[in-house]
PDB file of C-alpha atoms in Angstrom:
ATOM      1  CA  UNK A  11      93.405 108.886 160.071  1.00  0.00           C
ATOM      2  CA  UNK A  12      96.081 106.350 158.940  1.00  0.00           C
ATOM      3  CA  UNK A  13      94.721 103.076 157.503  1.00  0.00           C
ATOM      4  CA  UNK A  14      95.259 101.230 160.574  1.00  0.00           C
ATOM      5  CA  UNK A  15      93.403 103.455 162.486  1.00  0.00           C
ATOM      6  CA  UNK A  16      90.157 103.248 160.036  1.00  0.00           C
ATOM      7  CA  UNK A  17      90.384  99.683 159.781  1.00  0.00           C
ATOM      8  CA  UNK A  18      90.382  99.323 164.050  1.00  0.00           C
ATOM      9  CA  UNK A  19      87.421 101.518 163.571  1.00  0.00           C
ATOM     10  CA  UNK A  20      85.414  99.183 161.412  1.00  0.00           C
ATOM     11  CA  UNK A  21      86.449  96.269 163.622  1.00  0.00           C
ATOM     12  CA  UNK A  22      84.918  98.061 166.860  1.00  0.00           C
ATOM     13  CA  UNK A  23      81.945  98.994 165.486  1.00  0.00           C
ATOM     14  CA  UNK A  24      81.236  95.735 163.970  1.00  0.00           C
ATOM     15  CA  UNK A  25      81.816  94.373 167.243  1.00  0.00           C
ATOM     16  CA  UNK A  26      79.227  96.310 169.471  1.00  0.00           C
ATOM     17  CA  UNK A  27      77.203  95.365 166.581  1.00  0.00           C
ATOM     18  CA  UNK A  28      77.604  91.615 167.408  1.00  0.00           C
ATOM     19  CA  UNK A  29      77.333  91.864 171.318  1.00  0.00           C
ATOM     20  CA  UNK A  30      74.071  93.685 170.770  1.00  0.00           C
ATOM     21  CA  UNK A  31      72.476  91.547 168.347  1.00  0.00           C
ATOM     22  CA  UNK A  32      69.441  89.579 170.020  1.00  0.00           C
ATOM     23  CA  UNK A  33      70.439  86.609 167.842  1.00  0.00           C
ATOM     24  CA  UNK A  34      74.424  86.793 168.226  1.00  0.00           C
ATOM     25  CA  UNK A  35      73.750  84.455 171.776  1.00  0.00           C
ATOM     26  CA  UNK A  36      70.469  82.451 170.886  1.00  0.00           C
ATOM     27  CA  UNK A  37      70.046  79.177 172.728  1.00  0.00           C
ATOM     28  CA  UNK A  38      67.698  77.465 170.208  1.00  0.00           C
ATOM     29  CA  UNK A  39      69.203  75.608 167.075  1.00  0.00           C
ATOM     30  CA  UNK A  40      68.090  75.351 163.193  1.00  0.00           C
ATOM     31  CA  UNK A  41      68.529  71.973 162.352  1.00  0.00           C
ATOM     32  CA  UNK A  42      72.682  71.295 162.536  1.00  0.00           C
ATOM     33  CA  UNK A  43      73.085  74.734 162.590  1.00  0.00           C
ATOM     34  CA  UNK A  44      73.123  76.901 165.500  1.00  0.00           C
ATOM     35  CA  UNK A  45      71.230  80.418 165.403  1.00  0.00           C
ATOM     36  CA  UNK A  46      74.485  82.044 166.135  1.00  0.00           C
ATOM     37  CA  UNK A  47      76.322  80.862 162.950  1.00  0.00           C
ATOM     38  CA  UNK A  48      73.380  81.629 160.657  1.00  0.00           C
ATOM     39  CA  UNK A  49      73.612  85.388 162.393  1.00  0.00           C
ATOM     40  CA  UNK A  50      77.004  85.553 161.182  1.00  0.00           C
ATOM     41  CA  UNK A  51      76.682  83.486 157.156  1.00  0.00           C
ATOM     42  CA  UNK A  52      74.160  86.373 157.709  1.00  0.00           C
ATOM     43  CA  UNK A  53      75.618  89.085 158.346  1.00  0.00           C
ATOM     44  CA  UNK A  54      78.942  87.914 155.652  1.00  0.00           C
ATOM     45  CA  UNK A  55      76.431  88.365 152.916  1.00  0.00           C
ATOM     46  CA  UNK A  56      74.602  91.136 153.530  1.00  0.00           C
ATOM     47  CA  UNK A  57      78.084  93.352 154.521  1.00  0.00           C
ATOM     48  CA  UNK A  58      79.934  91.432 151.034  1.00  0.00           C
ATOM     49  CA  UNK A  59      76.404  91.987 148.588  1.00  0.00           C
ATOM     50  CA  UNK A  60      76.001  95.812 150.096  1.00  0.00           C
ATOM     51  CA  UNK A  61      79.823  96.397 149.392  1.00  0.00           C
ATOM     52  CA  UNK A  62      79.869  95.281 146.289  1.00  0.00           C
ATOM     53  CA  UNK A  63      76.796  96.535 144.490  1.00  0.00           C
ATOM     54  CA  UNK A  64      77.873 100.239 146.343  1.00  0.00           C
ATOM     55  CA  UNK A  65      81.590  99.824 144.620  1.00  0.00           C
ATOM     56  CA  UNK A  66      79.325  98.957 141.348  1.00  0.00           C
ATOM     57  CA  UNK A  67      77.103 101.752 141.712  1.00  0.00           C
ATOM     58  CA  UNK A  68      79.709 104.345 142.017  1.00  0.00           C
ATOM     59  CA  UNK A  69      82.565 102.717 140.247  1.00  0.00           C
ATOM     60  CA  UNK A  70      79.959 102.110 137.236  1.00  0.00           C
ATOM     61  CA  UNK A  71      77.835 105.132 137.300  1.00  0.00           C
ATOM     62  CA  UNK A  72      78.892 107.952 139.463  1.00  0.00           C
ATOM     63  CA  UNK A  73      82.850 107.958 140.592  1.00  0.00           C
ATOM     64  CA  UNK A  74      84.387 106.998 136.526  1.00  0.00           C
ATOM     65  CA  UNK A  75      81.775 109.651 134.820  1.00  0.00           C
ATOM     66  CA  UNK A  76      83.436 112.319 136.946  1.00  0.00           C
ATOM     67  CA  UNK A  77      86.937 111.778 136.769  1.00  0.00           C
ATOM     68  CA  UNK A  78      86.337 111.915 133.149  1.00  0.00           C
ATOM     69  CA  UNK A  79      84.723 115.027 132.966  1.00  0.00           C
ATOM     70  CA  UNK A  80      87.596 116.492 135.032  1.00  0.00           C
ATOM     71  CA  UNK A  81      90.853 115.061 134.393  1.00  0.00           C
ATOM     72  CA  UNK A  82      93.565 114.816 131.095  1.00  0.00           C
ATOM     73  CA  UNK A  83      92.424 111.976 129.280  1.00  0.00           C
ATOM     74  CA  UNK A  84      95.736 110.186 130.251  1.00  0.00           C
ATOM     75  CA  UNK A  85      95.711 111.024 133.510  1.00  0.00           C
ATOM     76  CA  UNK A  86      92.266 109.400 133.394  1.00  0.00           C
ATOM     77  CA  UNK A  87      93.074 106.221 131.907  1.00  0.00           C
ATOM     78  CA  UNK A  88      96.495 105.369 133.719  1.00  0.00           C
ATOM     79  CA  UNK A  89      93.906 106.345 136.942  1.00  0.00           C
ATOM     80  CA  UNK A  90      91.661 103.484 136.249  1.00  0.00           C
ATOM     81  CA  UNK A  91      94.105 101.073 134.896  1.00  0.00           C
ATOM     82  CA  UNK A  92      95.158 100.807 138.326  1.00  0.00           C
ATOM     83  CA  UNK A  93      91.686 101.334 139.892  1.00  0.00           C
ATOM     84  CA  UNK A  94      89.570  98.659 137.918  1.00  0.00           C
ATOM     85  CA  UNK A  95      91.753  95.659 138.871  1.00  0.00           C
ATOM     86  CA  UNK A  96      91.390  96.572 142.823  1.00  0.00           C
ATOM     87  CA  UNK A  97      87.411  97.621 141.501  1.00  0.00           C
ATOM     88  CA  UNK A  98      86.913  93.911 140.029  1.00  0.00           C
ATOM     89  CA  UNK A  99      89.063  91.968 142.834  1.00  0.00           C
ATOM     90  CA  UNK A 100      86.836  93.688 145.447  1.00  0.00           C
ATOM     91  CA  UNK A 101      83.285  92.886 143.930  1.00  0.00           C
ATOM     92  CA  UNK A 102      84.778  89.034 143.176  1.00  0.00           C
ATOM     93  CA  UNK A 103      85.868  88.867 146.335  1.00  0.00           C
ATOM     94  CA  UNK A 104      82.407  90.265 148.082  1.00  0.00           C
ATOM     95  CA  UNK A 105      80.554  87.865 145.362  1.00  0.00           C
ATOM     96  CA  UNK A 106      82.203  84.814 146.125  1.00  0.00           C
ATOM     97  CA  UNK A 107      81.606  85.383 150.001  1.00  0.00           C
ATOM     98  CA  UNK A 108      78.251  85.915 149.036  1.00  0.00           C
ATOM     99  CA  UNK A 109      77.517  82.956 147.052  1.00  0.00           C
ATOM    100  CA  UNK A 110      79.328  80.832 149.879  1.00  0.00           C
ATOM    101  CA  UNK A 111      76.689  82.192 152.427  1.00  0.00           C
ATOM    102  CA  UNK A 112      73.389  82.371 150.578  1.00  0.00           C
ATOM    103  CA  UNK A 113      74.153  78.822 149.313  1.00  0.00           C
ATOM    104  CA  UNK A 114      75.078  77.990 153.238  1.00  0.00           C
ATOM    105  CA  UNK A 115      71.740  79.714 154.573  1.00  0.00           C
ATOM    106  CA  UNK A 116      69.527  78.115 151.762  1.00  0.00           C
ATOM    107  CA  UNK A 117      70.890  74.840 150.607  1.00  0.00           C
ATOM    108  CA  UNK A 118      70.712  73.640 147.183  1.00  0.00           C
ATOM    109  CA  UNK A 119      68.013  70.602 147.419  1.00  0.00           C
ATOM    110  CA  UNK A 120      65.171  72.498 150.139  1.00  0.00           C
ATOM    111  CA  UNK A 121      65.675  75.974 148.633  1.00  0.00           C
ATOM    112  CA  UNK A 122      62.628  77.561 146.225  1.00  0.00           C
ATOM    113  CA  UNK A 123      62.842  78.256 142.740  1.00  0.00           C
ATOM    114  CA  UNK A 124      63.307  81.759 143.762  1.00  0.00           C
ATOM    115  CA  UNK A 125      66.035  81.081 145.909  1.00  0.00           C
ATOM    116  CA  UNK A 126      67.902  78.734 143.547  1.00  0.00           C
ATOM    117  CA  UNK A 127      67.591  82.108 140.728  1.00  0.00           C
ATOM    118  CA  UNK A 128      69.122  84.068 143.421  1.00  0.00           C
ATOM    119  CA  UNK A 129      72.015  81.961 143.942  1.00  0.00           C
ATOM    120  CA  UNK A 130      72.330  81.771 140.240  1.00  0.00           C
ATOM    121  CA  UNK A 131      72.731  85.897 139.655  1.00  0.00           C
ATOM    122  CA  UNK A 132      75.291  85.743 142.404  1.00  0.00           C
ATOM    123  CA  UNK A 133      77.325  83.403 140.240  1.00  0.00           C
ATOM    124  CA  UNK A 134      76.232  85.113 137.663  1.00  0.00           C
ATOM    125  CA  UNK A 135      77.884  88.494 139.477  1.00  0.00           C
ATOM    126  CA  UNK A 136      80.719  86.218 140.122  1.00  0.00           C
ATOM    127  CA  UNK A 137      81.862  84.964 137.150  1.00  0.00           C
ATOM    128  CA  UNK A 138      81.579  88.123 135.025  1.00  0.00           C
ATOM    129  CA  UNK A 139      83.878  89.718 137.455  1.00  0.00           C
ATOM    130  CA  UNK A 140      86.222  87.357 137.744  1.00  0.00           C
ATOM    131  CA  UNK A 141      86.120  87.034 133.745  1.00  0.00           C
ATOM    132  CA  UNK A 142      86.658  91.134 133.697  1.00  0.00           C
ATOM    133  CA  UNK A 143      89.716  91.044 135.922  1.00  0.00           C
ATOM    134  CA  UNK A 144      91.383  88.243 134.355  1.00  0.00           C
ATOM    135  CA  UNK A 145      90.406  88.765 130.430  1.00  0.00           C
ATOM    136  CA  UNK A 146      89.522  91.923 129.852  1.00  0.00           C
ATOM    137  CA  UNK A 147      90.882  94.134 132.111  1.00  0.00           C
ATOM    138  CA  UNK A 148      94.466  93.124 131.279  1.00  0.00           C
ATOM    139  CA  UNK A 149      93.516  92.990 127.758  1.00  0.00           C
ATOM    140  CA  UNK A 150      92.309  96.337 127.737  1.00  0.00           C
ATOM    141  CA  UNK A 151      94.891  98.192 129.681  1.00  0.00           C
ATOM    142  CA  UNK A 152      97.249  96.583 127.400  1.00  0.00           C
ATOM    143  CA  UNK A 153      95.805  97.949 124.479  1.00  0.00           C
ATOM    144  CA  UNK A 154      95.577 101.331 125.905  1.00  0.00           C
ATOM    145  CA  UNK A 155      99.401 102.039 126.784  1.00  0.00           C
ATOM    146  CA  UNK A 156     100.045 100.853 123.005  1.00  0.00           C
ATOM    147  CA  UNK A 157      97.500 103.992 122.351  1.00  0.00           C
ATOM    148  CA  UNK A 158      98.463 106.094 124.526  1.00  0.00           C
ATOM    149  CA  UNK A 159     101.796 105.822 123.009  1.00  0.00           C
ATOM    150  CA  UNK A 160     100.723 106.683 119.561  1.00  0.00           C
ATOM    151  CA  UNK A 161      98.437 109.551 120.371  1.00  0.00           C
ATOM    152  CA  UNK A 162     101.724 110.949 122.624  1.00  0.00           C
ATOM    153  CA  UNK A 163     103.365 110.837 118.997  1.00  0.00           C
ATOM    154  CA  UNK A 164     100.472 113.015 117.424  1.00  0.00           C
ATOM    155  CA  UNK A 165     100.519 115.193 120.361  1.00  0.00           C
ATOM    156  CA  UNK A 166      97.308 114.830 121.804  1.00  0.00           C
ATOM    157  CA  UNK A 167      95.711 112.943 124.570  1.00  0.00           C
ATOM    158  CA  UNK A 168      96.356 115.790 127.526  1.00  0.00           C
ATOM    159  CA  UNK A 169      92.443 117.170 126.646  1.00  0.00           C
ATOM    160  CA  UNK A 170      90.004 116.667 129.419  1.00  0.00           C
ATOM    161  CA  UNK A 171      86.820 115.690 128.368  1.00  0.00           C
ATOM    162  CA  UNK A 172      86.088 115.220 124.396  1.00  0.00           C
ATOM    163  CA  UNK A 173      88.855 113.568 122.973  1.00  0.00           C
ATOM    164  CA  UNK A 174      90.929 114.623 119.876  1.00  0.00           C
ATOM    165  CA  UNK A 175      91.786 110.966 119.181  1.00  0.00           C
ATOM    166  CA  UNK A 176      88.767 110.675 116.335  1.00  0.00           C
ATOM    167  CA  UNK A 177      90.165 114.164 114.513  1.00  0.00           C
ATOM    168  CA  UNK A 178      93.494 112.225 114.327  1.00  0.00           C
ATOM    169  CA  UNK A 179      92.759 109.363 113.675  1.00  0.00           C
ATOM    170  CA  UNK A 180      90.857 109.993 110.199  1.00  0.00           C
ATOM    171  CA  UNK A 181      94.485 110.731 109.217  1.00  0.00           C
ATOM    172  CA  UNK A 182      96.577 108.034 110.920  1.00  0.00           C
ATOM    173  CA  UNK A 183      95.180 104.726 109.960  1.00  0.00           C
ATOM    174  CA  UNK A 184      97.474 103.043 112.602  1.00  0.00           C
ATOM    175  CA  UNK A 185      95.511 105.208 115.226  1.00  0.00           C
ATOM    176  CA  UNK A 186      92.419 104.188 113.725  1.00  0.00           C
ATOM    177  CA  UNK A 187      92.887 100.566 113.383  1.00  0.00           C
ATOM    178  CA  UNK A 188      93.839 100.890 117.572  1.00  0.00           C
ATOM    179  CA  UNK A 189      90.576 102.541 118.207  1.00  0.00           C
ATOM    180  CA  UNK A 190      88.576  99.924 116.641  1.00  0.00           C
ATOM    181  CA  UNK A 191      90.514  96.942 118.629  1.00  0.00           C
ATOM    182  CA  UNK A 192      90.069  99.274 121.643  1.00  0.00           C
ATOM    183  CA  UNK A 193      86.884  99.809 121.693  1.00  0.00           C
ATOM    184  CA  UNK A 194      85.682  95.794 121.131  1.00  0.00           C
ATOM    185  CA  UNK A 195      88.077  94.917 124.105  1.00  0.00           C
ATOM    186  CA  UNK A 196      86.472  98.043 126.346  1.00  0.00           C
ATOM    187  CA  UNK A 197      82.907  96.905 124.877  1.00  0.00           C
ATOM    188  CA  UNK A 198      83.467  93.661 126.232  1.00  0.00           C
ATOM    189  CA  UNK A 199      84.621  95.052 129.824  1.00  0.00           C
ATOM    190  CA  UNK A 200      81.584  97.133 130.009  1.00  0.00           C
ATOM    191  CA  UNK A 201      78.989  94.501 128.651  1.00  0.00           C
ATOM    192  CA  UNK A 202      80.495  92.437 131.554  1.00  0.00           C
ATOM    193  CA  UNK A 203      80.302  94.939 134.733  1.00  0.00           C
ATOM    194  CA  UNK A 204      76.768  96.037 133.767  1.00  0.00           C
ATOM    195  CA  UNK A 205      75.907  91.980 133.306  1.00  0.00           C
ATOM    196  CA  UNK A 206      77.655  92.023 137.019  1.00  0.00           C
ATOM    197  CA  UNK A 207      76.183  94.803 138.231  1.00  0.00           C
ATOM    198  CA  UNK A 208      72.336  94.030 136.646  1.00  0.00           C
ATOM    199  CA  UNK A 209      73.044  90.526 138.395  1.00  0.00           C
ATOM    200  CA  UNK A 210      73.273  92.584 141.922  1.00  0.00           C
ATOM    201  CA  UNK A 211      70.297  94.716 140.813  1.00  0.00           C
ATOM    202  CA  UNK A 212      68.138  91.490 140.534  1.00  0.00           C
ATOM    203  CA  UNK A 213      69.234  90.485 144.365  1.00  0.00           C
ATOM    204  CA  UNK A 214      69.010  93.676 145.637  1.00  0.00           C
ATOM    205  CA  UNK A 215      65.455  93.441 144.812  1.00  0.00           C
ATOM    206  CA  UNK A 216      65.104  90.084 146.511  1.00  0.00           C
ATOM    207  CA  UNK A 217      66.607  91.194 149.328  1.00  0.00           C
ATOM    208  CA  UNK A 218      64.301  94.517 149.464  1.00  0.00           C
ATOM    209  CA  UNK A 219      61.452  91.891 149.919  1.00  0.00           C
ATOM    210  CA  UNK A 220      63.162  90.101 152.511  1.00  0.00           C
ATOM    211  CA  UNK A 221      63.206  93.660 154.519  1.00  0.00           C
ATOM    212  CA  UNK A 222      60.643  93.875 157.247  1.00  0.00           C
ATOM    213  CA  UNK A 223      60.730  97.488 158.180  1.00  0.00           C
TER     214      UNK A 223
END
């Protein structure tokens, strides 16, 4: 199934969704806003939270832990230099639509203290991703090519799994001064998804207690 075709897919389901909602046609109105629109602000968060704390979840905890285990430690790396900027965009992206529509559905000046913390770890989400795919991501892939280049020199870096890099490394103090700059830079990325992802954690729990089931 071609990307088109999964995409159309999506669409239609989301739309028998809609025409079977009890809400989507409502006649009575909130205030200004009509119970229609609030459906869909709605709907926009809970489809742009749910997307990205899954991508966090597996990106973070599940999906990166396995390709580690399995592929050449190159291979690996080059793999998420080009997944973690399309990782980060996603989850800012799904954030930002998020923010927009909790702060629309509970405005600033009538919303609780609990809402206004809510609103506050979805910026909070927000900003470290956005600070991860502009800052440190770059940063870091950077710094790993310049690596990757110097353990290709020493012959190593095709391992899967445990790394030879630290063997090395006690003999090439060019090597070793990389691995130190390396890891701060990758600290920094990882202190900042898990702040992004603990963010979601905290509204995921909100939202459990929003659940009527």
């Amino acid at each position: 199934m071609g990307w088109f075709s999964r995409f159309f897919a999506a669409v239609t389901f989301l739309a028998v969704g809609v025409v079977f909602s009890p809400e989507t046609f409502g006649s009575k109105s909130d205030g200004l806003r009509w119970p229609a629109i609030l459906t869909f602000v709605k709907l926009a968060h809970l489809l742009s939270f749910a997307t990205a704390w899954g991508s966090a979840l597996w990106v973070t905890f599940i999906g990166g832990i396995i390709m580690f285990k399995h592929l050449p430690r190159h291979q690996f790396g080059n793999l998420q230099s080009k997944m973690f900027p399309a990782y980060f965009t996603l989850v800012g992206v799904c954030c930002a639509i998020s923010v927009a529509a909790f702060a629309y559905s509970h405005p600033y000046k009538t919303a609780s203290a609990v809402e206004k913390y809510q609103l506050g770890f979805l910026l909070s989400a927000f900003a470290f991703s956005l600070t991860n795919l502009a800052v440190f991501t770059p940063m870091t892939i950077e710094m790993m090519k310049q690596r990757h280049k110097v353990e290709r020199e020493n012959k190593i870096g095709e391992e899967v799994g445990r790394s030879k890099n630290l063997e090395v490394a006690k003999k090439d103090p060019k090597l070793a001064a990389m691995n130190k700059k390396f890891g701060m830079i990758h600290g920094l990325s990882s202190l900042s998804n898990i702040i992004a992802f603990g963010s979601l954690a905290m509204h995921s729990w909100y939202f459990a207690g929003k659940i009527d089931l």
